[in-house]
Structure formats: C-alpha cells, structure tokens
Short mmCIF file of C-alpha atoms in Angstrom, two decimals:
data_model
loop_
_atom_site.label_atom_id
_atom_site.label_comp_id
_atom_site.label_asym_id
_atom_site.label_seq_id
_atom_site.Cartn_x
_atom_site.Cartn_y
_atom_site.Cartn_z
CA MET A 1 121.89 94.67 96.91
CA THR A 2 118.48 95.24 95.88
CA THR A 3 117.23 98.15 93.64
CA LEU A 4 114.42 100.71 94.21
CA GLY A 5 114.07 101.91 90.77
CA PRO A 6 114.98 105.65 89.75
CA MET A 7 114.18 108.23 92.06
CA THR A 8 114.64 111.15 89.45
CA SER A 9 112.14 114.08 88.47
CA GLY A 10 109.72 113.06 85.76
CA THR A 11 108.12 109.88 86.84
CA THR A 12 105.11 108.99 84.62
CA ASP A 13 102.07 107.22 85.08
CA GLN A 14 103.54 104.32 83.04
CA ASP A 15 106.35 104.16 85.87
CA VAL A 16 103.89 103.87 88.43
CA VAL A 17 101.87 101.21 86.30
CA ASP A 18 105.62 99.35 85.88
CA LEU A 19 105.89 99.25 89.64
CA ALA A 20 102.18 97.78 89.99
CA VAL A 21 103.15 95.36 87.67
CA ARG A 22 106.28 94.10 89.61
CA ALA A 23 103.96 94.46 92.59
CA ARG A 24 101.57 92.16 91.11
CA GLU A 25 104.17 89.49 90.35
CA ALA A 26 105.25 89.50 93.62
CA ALA A 27 101.86 89.55 95.06
CA ARG A 28 101.34 86.02 93.31
CA VAL A 29 103.94 84.33 94.99
CA LEU A 30 103.16 85.88 98.41
CA ALA A 31 99.35 84.82 97.94
CA ILE A 32 100.55 81.47 98.36
CA ALA A 33 103.40 81.52 100.66
CA THR A 34 103.08 79.82 104.07
CA ARG A 35 102.94 81.54 107.18
CA ALA A 36 106.35 80.31 108.10
CA GLN A 37 107.76 81.92 105.33
CA LYS A 38 106.14 85.16 105.98
CA ASP A 39 107.00 85.22 109.69
CA ALA A 40 110.47 84.61 108.45
CA ALA A 41 110.74 87.47 106.24
CA LEU A 42 109.08 89.81 108.87
CA GLU A 43 111.64 88.93 111.64
CA ALA A 44 114.48 89.38 108.96
CA MET A 45 112.94 92.67 108.37
CA ALA A 46 112.91 93.59 112.12
CA ASP A 47 116.58 92.26 112.55
CA ALA A 48 117.84 94.45 109.35
CA LEU A 49 116.03 97.75 111.06
CA LEU A 50 118.40 97.27 114.14
CA ALA A 51 121.25 96.63 112.23
CA GLY A 52 120.75 99.01 110.02
CA ALA A 53 119.95 101.58 112.78
CA PRO A 54 123.08 103.80 111.86
CA ALA A 55 122.34 104.42 108.17
CA LEU A 56 118.41 104.83 108.88
CA LEU A 57 119.02 107.36 111.57
CA GLY A 58 121.38 109.51 109.27
CA ALA A 59 119.00 109.20 106.35
CA ASN A 60 116.23 110.61 108.81
CA ALA A 61 118.40 113.26 110.36
CA ASP A 62 118.94 114.74 106.68
CA ASP A 63 114.88 114.93 106.43
CA VAL A 64 114.58 116.32 109.81
CA ALA A 65 117.13 119.20 109.12
CA ARG A 66 115.68 119.82 106.08
CA ALA A 67 112.33 120.10 107.53
CA GLU A 68 113.82 122.37 110.22
CA GLN A 69 115.54 124.64 108.13
CA GLY A 70 112.08 125.12 106.11
CA GLY A 71 110.18 126.12 108.89
CA THR A 72 108.23 123.02 109.42
CA PRO A 73 105.89 123.14 112.65
CA PRO A 74 107.49 121.17 115.36
CA ASN A 75 104.52 118.83 115.68
CA VAL A 76 105.14 117.97 112.18
CA VAL A 77 108.63 117.70 112.62
CA ASP A 78 107.97 115.23 115.61
CA ARG A 79 106.16 112.87 113.25
CA LEU A 80 109.14 113.03 110.96
CA ARG A 81 111.79 112.24 113.40
CA LEU A 82 113.14 108.88 114.13
CA THR A 83 115.23 108.05 117.19
CA ASP A 84 116.70 104.72 118.33
CA ASP A 85 113.34 103.82 120.62
CA ARG A 86 110.89 104.77 117.79
CA LEU A 87 113.17 102.34 115.38
CA ALA A 88 113.33 99.80 117.87
CA GLY A 89 109.32 100.36 118.19
CA MET A 90 108.77 99.93 114.56
CA ALA A 91 111.13 96.56 114.68
CA GLN A 92 109.09 95.26 117.65
CA GLY A 93 106.06 96.20 115.63
CA LEU A 94 107.20 93.94 112.63
CA ARG A 95 107.82 90.50 115.19
CA ASP A 96 104.54 91.46 116.87
CA VAL A 97 102.90 90.97 113.18
CA ALA A 98 104.87 87.79 113.02
CA GLY A 99 103.37 86.51 116.15
CA LEU A 100 99.56 86.98 115.25
CA PRO A 101 97.76 84.21 113.36
CA ASP A 102 97.71 84.46 109.62
CA PRO A 103 94.43 85.66 108.20
CA VAL A 104 94.74 84.43 104.83
CA GLY A 105 92.86 81.19 104.14
CA GLU A 106 90.89 81.48 107.71
CA VAL A 107 87.16 80.49 107.23
CA VAL A 108 84.76 83.34 108.06
CA ARG A 109 82.07 80.99 107.63
CA GLY A 110 80.75 77.72 106.29
CA GLY A 111 78.94 74.71 106.41
CA THR A 112 77.10 72.30 104.29
CA LEU A 113 74.07 73.31 102.47
CA ALA A 114 70.64 71.39 102.22
CA ASN A 115 71.64 69.74 98.97
CA GLY A 116 74.90 68.92 100.12
CA LEU A 117 77.13 71.31 98.86
CA GLU A 118 79.84 72.40 100.97
CA LEU A 119 80.36 76.35 100.99
CA ARG A 120 83.19 78.10 102.82
CA GLN A 121 83.99 81.70 102.77
CA VAL A 122 87.36 82.03 103.47
CA ARG A 123 89.98 85.18 103.63
CA VAL A 124 92.01 86.13 100.57
CA PRO A 125 94.84 89.00 100.01
CA PHE A 126 93.86 91.98 98.46
CA GLY A 127 96.71 91.78 95.99
CA VAL A 128 98.28 95.40 95.41
CA VAL A 129 97.89 97.93 98.10
CA GLY A 130 98.93 101.45 97.67
CA MET A 131 99.56 104.00 100.42
CA ILE A 132 99.76 107.39 100.12
CA TYR A 133 100.98 108.63 103.30
CA GLU A 134 102.56 112.09 104.92
CA ALA A 135 105.49 112.63 107.19
CA ARG A 136 105.70 109.34 109.38
CA PRO A 137 108.46 107.00 108.35
CA ASN A 138 107.41 104.52 110.97
CA VAL A 139 104.43 104.01 108.60
CA THR A 140 106.83 102.40 105.99
CA ALA A 141 107.73 99.81 108.15
CA ASP A 142 104.17 99.26 109.64
CA ALA A 143 102.29 99.29 106.01
CA ALA A 144 105.09 96.85 104.91
CA GLY A 145 104.82 94.24 107.75
CA ILE A 146 100.98 94.14 107.75
CA CYS A 147 101.01 93.70 103.89
CA LEU A 148 102.95 91.13 103.89
CA LYS A 149 101.51 88.94 106.42
CA SER A 150 98.23 89.44 104.91
CA GLY A 151 99.57 88.32 101.38
CA ASN A 152 99.74 91.71 99.58
CA ALA A 153 102.29 93.25 97.83
CA VAL A 154 102.64 97.13 98.58
CA LEU A 155 103.50 100.37 97.16
CA LEU A 156 104.55 102.87 99.14
CA ARG A 157 104.18 106.56 98.53
CA GLY A 158 105.52 108.82 101.37
CA SER A 159 105.75 112.32 101.48
CA SER A 160 108.67 114.24 99.94
CA SER A 161 110.00 115.41 103.43
CA ALA A 162 110.47 111.81 104.66
CA ALA A 163 111.96 111.09 101.27
CA ALA A 164 115.41 109.75 102.33
CA SER A 165 114.26 108.23 105.57
CA ASN A 166 111.75 105.88 103.36
CA ALA A 167 114.25 105.15 100.89
CA ALA A 168 116.32 103.99 103.50
CA ILE A 169 114.02 101.68 105.30
CA VAL A 170 112.42 100.40 102.29
CA GLU A 171 116.11 99.27 100.60
CA VAL A 172 116.55 97.30 104.17
CA LEU A 173 112.96 95.73 103.85
CA ARG A 174 113.28 94.78 100.85
CA GLU A 175 116.95 93.24 101.27
CA ALA A 176 115.61 91.47 104.18
CA ALA A 177 112.54 89.74 102.43
CA ALA A 178 114.96 89.00 99.74
CA THR A 179 117.19 87.06 102.02
CA THR A 180 114.34 84.64 103.15
CA GLY A 181 113.24 83.53 99.37
CA LEU A 182 110.67 86.22 98.94
CA PRO A 183 110.30 88.60 95.86
CA ALA A 184 112.08 92.02 97.11
CA ASP A 185 108.82 93.43 95.03
CA VAL A 186 106.64 92.61 97.89
CA VAL A 187 107.75 96.13 99.21
CA GLN A 188 108.31 98.76 96.83
CA LEU A 189 108.67 102.78 97.14
CA VAL A 190 106.85 105.24 94.76
CA PRO A 191 109.01 108.33 93.82
CA SER A 192 107.87 111.25 95.86
CA ASP A 193 109.74 113.80 93.74
CA SER A 194 106.35 114.96 92.06
CA ARG A 195 102.59 115.21 93.06
CA ASP A 196 102.31 113.38 89.80
CA THR A 197 103.22 110.02 91.36
CA VAL A 198 100.24 110.40 93.70
CA LYS A 199 97.77 111.00 90.92
CA ALA A 200 99.13 107.84 88.99
CA LEU A 201 98.50 105.72 91.93
CA MET A 202 95.18 107.54 92.15
CA ARG A 203 94.62 106.34 88.21
CA ALA A 204 96.19 102.68 88.46
CA ARG A 205 92.80 100.95 88.65
CA GLY A 206 93.36 97.41 87.44
CA HIS A 207 96.67 97.34 88.38
CA VAL A 208 96.50 98.44 92.26
CA ASP A 209 93.55 97.04 94.01
CA VAL A 210 92.94 99.21 96.99
CA LEU A 211 94.52 102.55 97.95
CA ILE A 212 94.53 103.73 101.42
CA PRO A 213 95.43 107.50 102.09
CA ARG A 214 96.91 108.23 105.83
CA GLY A 215 97.32 111.93 106.73
CA GLY A 216 96.00 115.11 107.06
CA ALA A 217 92.20 115.83 105.97
CA GLY A 218 93.34 117.75 102.52
CA LEU A 219 95.22 114.59 101.60
CA ILE A 220 92.48 112.33 102.32
CA ARG A 221 89.64 114.14 100.78
CA SER A 222 91.58 114.45 97.39
CA VAL A 223 92.18 110.94 97.29
CA VAL A 224 88.72 110.09 97.91
CA ALA A 225 87.10 112.52 95.55
CA GLU A 226 89.78 111.96 92.83
CA SER A 227 90.97 108.16 92.69
CA THR A 228 89.24 105.76 90.42
CA VAL A 229 90.84 102.76 92.59
CA PRO A 230 88.85 101.56 95.75
CA VAL A 231 89.80 103.60 98.63
CA ILE A 232 89.99 102.43 102.23
CA GLU A 233 89.37 105.96 103.89
CA THR A 234 91.57 106.85 106.86
CA GLY A 235 90.20 109.95 108.99
CA VAL A 236 91.59 112.82 111.28
CA GLY A 237 91.17 112.69 114.93
CA ASN A 238 89.01 115.41 116.56
CA CYS A 239 88.66 113.19 119.60
CA HIS A 240 86.80 114.52 122.93
CA VAL A 241 87.08 113.51 126.51
CA TYR A 242 83.92 114.18 128.24
CA VAL A 243 84.10 114.35 132.18
CA ASP A 244 80.80 113.35 133.41
CA ARG A 245 79.05 114.44 136.86
CA GLY A 246 79.69 110.96 137.80
CA ALA A 247 83.28 111.14 137.35
CA ASP A 248 85.98 110.05 139.58
CA LEU A 249 87.91 113.77 139.30
CA ASP A 250 91.35 112.32 140.11
CA ARG A 251 91.14 109.67 137.22
CA ALA A 252 89.53 112.16 135.20
CA LEU A 253 92.47 114.59 135.44
CA ASP A 254 95.05 111.64 134.37
CA ILE A 255 92.76 110.59 131.73
CA VAL A 256 92.51 114.04 130.27
CA LEU A 257 96.25 114.87 130.49
CA ASN A 258 97.56 111.38 128.99
CA SER A 259 95.04 111.68 126.32
CA LYS A 260 95.95 115.41 125.40
CA THR A 261 99.74 115.82 126.33
CA HIS A 262 101.10 111.93 125.89
CA ARG A 263 102.15 112.73 121.97
CA THR A 264 100.37 115.82 120.63
CA SER A 265 100.84 114.88 117.13
CA VAL A 266 98.95 111.76 116.55
CA CYS A 267 95.44 111.41 115.50
CA ASN A 268 94.22 109.78 118.87
CA SER A 269 95.42 112.93 120.97
CA ALA A 270 92.26 114.46 122.40
CA GLU A 271 91.64 117.97 120.91
CA SER A 272 88.35 118.88 122.88
CA LEU A 273 87.33 118.50 126.57
CA LEU A 274 83.90 118.83 127.97
CA VAL A 275 83.07 118.88 131.27
CA HIS A 276 79.59 118.34 133.17
CA ALA A 277 78.25 121.56 134.93
CA ASP A 278 77.71 119.53 138.26
CA VAL A 279 81.41 119.16 138.40
CA ALA A 280 82.91 122.39 136.62
CA GLU A 281 83.18 124.32 139.85
CA VAL A 282 85.56 121.55 141.41
CA PHE A 283 87.09 120.22 138.25
CA LEU A 284 88.03 123.42 136.27
CA PRO A 285 90.47 125.16 138.56
CA ARG A 286 92.21 121.27 138.78
CA VAL A 287 92.13 120.69 135.10
CA VAL A 288 93.18 124.40 133.77
CA ALA A 289 96.23 124.36 136.10
CA ALA A 290 97.32 120.82 135.36
CA LEU A 291 97.15 121.60 131.73
CA GLN A 292 98.87 125.13 131.74
CA GLU A 293 101.42 123.57 133.39
CA ALA A 294 102.07 120.83 130.90
CA GLY A 295 102.12 123.62 128.46
CA VAL A 296 98.60 123.62 126.84
CA THR A 297 96.89 126.25 125.33
CA ILE A 298 93.01 125.91 126.32
CA HIS A 299 90.37 127.45 123.83
CA GLY A 300 87.50 127.43 125.91
CA ASP A 301 84.18 128.58 126.47
CA ALA A 302 82.67 131.44 129.14
CA ALA A 303 83.24 129.17 132.20
CA PHE A 304 86.73 128.47 131.06
CA THR A 305 87.77 131.92 130.23
CA ALA A 306 86.86 132.97 133.64
CA TYR A 307 90.51 131.48 134.23
CA ASN A 308 93.67 133.55 133.43
CA GLY A 309 95.42 132.24 130.06
CA VAL A 310 92.45 130.65 128.70
CA VAL A 311 91.50 131.64 124.97
CA ALA A 312 88.01 132.59 124.02
CA ALA A 313 87.01 129.56 121.68
CA THR A 314 85.19 129.68 118.45
CA ASP A 315 82.97 127.14 116.56
CA GLU A 316 86.30 126.82 114.33
CA ASP A 317 88.49 125.73 117.60
CA PHE A 318 85.84 122.96 118.39
CA ALA A 319 86.11 121.45 115.07
CA THR A 320 89.91 121.64 114.73
CA GLU A 321 92.37 118.67 114.95
CA TYR A 322 95.44 120.58 116.58
CA LEU A 323 97.87 118.05 116.69
CA SER A 324 99.54 120.57 119.24
CA LEU A 325 99.54 121.70 122.90
CA ASP A 326 95.95 123.22 122.24
CA VAL A 327 92.55 121.71 123.09
CA SER A 328 89.18 123.12 123.07
CA ALA A 329 87.26 123.03 126.21
CA ALA A 330 83.44 123.49 127.10
CA VAL A 331 81.18 123.24 129.79
CA VAL A 332 77.91 121.43 129.31
CA PRO A 333 74.60 121.44 131.23
CA ASP A 334 74.24 117.71 131.02
CA LEU A 335 75.07 114.15 128.94
CA ASP A 336 72.27 115.28 126.34
CA ALA A 337 74.09 118.29 125.71
CA ALA A 338 77.81 116.27 125.93
CA LEU A 339 76.20 113.81 123.37
CA ALA A 340 75.19 116.66 121.10
CA HIS A 341 78.45 118.50 121.04
CA VAL A 342 80.02 115.33 119.97
CA ARG A 343 77.92 114.70 117.28
CA ARG A 344 78.58 118.26 115.94
CA PHE A 345 82.07 118.28 116.05
CA SER A 346 83.58 115.08 116.55
CA SER A 347 85.69 113.52 113.16
CA GLY A 348 84.18 109.75 114.13
CA HIS A 349 87.89 108.50 115.19
CA SER A 350 87.92 108.49 119.28
CA ASP A 351 85.94 109.96 121.74
CA ALA A 352 85.83 108.81 125.78
CA ILE A 353 83.57 109.53 128.56
CA VAL A 354 84.98 109.50 132.25
CA THR A 355 82.29 108.35 134.52
CA GLU A 356 81.31 105.95 137.44
CA ASP A 357 77.71 106.06 136.25
CA GLN A 358 77.23 103.08 134.14
CA ARG A 359 73.96 104.24 132.91
CA ALA A 360 75.62 107.30 131.44
CA ALA A 361 78.46 105.08 130.05
CA ARG A 362 75.75 103.02 128.57
CA ARG A 363 74.11 105.76 126.79
CA PHE A 364 77.49 107.23 125.36
CA VAL A 365 78.88 104.15 123.91
CA ALA A 366 75.17 103.63 122.32
CA GLU A 367 74.70 107.09 121.10
CA VAL A 368 78.43 108.14 119.98
CA ASP A 369 79.05 107.03 116.39
CA SER A 370 82.73 106.87 116.48
CA ALA A 371 85.31 104.16 115.37
CA ALA A 372 86.44 103.73 118.89
CA VAL A 373 84.31 104.66 122.10
CA LEU A 374 86.09 104.69 125.25
CA VAL A 375 84.96 104.31 128.82
CA ASN A 376 87.08 105.56 131.85
CA ALA A 377 90.14 105.54 129.45
CA SER A 378 92.57 107.55 127.84
CA THR A 379 92.02 108.55 123.77
CA ARG A 380 95.73 107.43 123.23
CA PHE A 381 94.39 103.77 123.48
CA THR A 382 93.15 103.95 119.70
CA ASP A 383 95.90 102.21 118.36
CA GLY A 384 96.29 98.82 116.52
CA GLY A 385 99.73 98.09 118.98
CA GLU A 386 97.53 98.88 121.87
CA PHE A 387 94.38 96.94 120.88
CA GLY A 388 96.74 93.74 120.03
CA PHE A 389 96.74 93.92 116.27
CA GLY A 390 100.73 94.20 116.23
CA ALA A 391 101.23 97.24 113.99
CA GLU A 392 98.62 99.14 112.08
CA ILE A 393 97.98 100.34 108.74
CA GLY A 394 95.88 102.91 109.58
CA ILE A 395 92.77 103.98 111.58
CA SER A 396 89.54 104.00 109.51
CA THR A 397 86.84 106.46 110.31
CA GLN A 398 84.47 104.87 107.55
CA LYS A 399 81.69 102.40 107.96
CA LEU A 400 82.59 100.20 105.30
CA HIS A 401 84.58 97.09 105.64
CA ALA A 402 86.94 98.63 107.82
CA ARG A 403 86.49 100.68 110.77
CA GLY A 404 89.02 101.49 113.71
CA PRO A 405 92.55 100.10 113.66
CA MET A 406 93.41 98.37 110.20
CA GLY A 407 95.23 95.17 111.44
CA LEU A 408 95.56 91.96 109.47
CA PRO A 409 92.08 90.77 108.88
CA GLU A 410 91.24 94.35 107.55
CA MET A 411 93.98 94.10 104.83
CA THR A 412 91.91 90.85 103.28
CA SER A 413 88.59 90.04 101.07
CA THR A 414 87.02 87.14 100.86
CA LYS A 415 86.02 84.40 98.32
CA TYR A 416 83.50 81.55 98.33
CA VAL A 417 84.91 77.98 97.82
CA VAL A 418 81.82 75.72 97.19
CA THR A 419 82.64 71.92 96.99
CA GLY A 420 80.41 69.59 95.21
CA ASP A 421 79.90 65.89 94.29
CA GLY A 422 78.83 66.25 90.86
CA HIS A 423 76.22 69.03 91.85
CA VAL A 424 74.37 70.52 88.91
CA ARG A 425 71.29 72.91 89.13
#
C-alpha cells in the first residue's frame, strides 16, 4: 500500500515543498510516458474507484455526517456527497480521458523557414500542478486524471470538509497508478488540517508550476491576490438565461427550468432570468408557476412581484451566485437592455439566449463577453464532459491561455523545437 504522508496538524511550508519535490521527480517520469502507459493508469484508476466503492462511500458518509451536524447549507452538502452513480461518473470520466488523444507532443504549428530551419511548436506538460478546491470530492479524481493524461503531477489540496473522502480517493488512485509502473507520486494529497497549507502552496514558486483554485469567490480572490505561483483563475457562475421576443416559449420554459433546477449547487446553474417585454404577458405566468412548482424562490422586479410568492429583487440579488433554489428575474424592454443587464451582472461564465431570431442570436453571441455563450440551449451544458473533453479541471473565466472548461490542451504549455543543418546566424 502506498503512503500519503502525515495528515497531522502543524504542517509547515517545508512539508509542502517536500511534497512538491516528490511531485517534480514523478513529473519527469510522466512527461516521457507513452500514451499507452498513461491510458493504462487511467483505466486502472477507474477500476480501482469502483472496486473501492464501499470504503470510499463510507469515508464520504463520515464527511457528510460531520457537515450536516455542523449546519452546513444543503447545497454545499450536495456538492460534498458521493453516491454510487456519482462514483460511477468519476470512473467513467477517467475512462473518457483515456479515450482522448494525448496532447503531449502535439504540433501546434510549424514549417520550414526561408533559411531552411525546421520550426515546430509542440505541447508539453506544465510539470507540477497545484489544485486548491472546496467540498467536491469528485474534483479529486477529475483533476488527477486530466493532469496525468497531460503529463503533469498534481498536488491536491481539498477542503477539510472532504478530508476523509479525498484521502480515500487519493489512496486508491495512487495505488492504481503504481500497479501500472508509474510513480505513485504523480498524485499527492496536501493536508487540509490547516489553512497554512494553502498559503504554502501559494508560496511554492519554483516548486509548483501553476496553481488552479476551484471554489467560491472568496477562495479564488485570495489565491489570485496572494499567490506567487502563476494562477489559472476559475470563476463563479452568475449565469443568465434571456428569453427573447423571438423565442419559442415552450422551448424557453424547458431551458429555463433545466438551467435553474437540474442541479442548483454547480457553477453552470442559471442564477438570473431575463424576459423580453413583448412576451412577458404570456410567458411570465407560465414560468413563475413552473419555477415555484419546482421549489424555486423568485427574486423579481416589479413585473415579477405582481405574482404571489415572488420576492422583490435588489441589485445584490442580480449580482448573486445563489447555488440554491433561488433565481433573480426581470423583464427588459428590448435586446439592448438585456445585453446591458448581462454586461453589468454576469460573472462571465455562461449566458444563454432563447430565440428563433437569428439576428438577435448573432448579436447576443457577439456582444456577450463570457466564456460560454449558448443559443437555445441550457447553461448546464458548459461542462468538460458535455463538451467532449472527458472530465474537466475547472471552468476558467479569465482570458489568458485557458477560457471555459479546461480539458487536456489547457493543461499544457508549449515549447519550440528548432532543427537545423549546421545553421549559424
């Protein structure tokens, strides 16, 4: 059985550096591993998750029980909870990643220069990736799988609320990797017993190549502001659905309900509904009734508060990522007003328009500056698995290097390979 290192209080910066040094050694091996080796490890990891289900679900049940006893909000408990189906999804995500092309060594561009030099820009791993994330233990498997396939060793620092779950998952993944001949240290768990370990990861410049925070706005702001390690910023999801005057209203109702109620505790759940004034008289009674029947509390403007049970909305409501059965809602006079509202309140994650008017759709796509813009589709599709990336390591709302769901290519850098024939300058 592989060891994970001490999980005791008093972890120091040097302890985290030691983990990073081990990760660096493992990354050197992984960087030159063949696709067949990496895919075999991913398949072994998937098998091991399913085989270890009783222990993994038992550890998770302990975390869930502690969270519930501590008064954790239901939406956060939902993110924390593992089930047989979610565990099967984690395993399938690893298999999906195994089935994808290996990004390492892919030629991004290249050719022969006028002087005869051959130039190629090729994808290479970052090396050591640090992940700081909250609650969701499925991220542990997703991040490990994507990092492994892209040739990176990963240091995983989950939340203390998921400590037992993450420890059990990482142990299973490490053992599975080792059975295929890869170093177990391609996946390591950073202790979550102290906030100091987060600070240590953020200070590990030179040992950790890139840091990815995945969680609430507070965590992301802290890491971006304080880290000396380069950061790929993931973002919160204040996502909008705009029902245009040219919308098929039956289709619009389905999309609004799916975007809001399919799973409320995730970042691609819709948090705000906008309705064009020309269809409000017909659509509002239908959408208010349907949302309320689904248990959603509507925080609405004057047009919406005309309906029983709708709460008056404030600017704070329109700016809120609820992650619960709540939605802000407003009627807008035209597409210009809808675009202005989205520009003001969107977090730049995912925003959708429902319309049969192609001119309106083209304007929305061109003018909404978000990582994903959807036309006649639920915001719930902004997801690495749904996009065909296998799993994802997070959804980036920044504009440098990676934007949107981050799959395998986003977890690589590039280098130039120049081949000459005795060329001198």
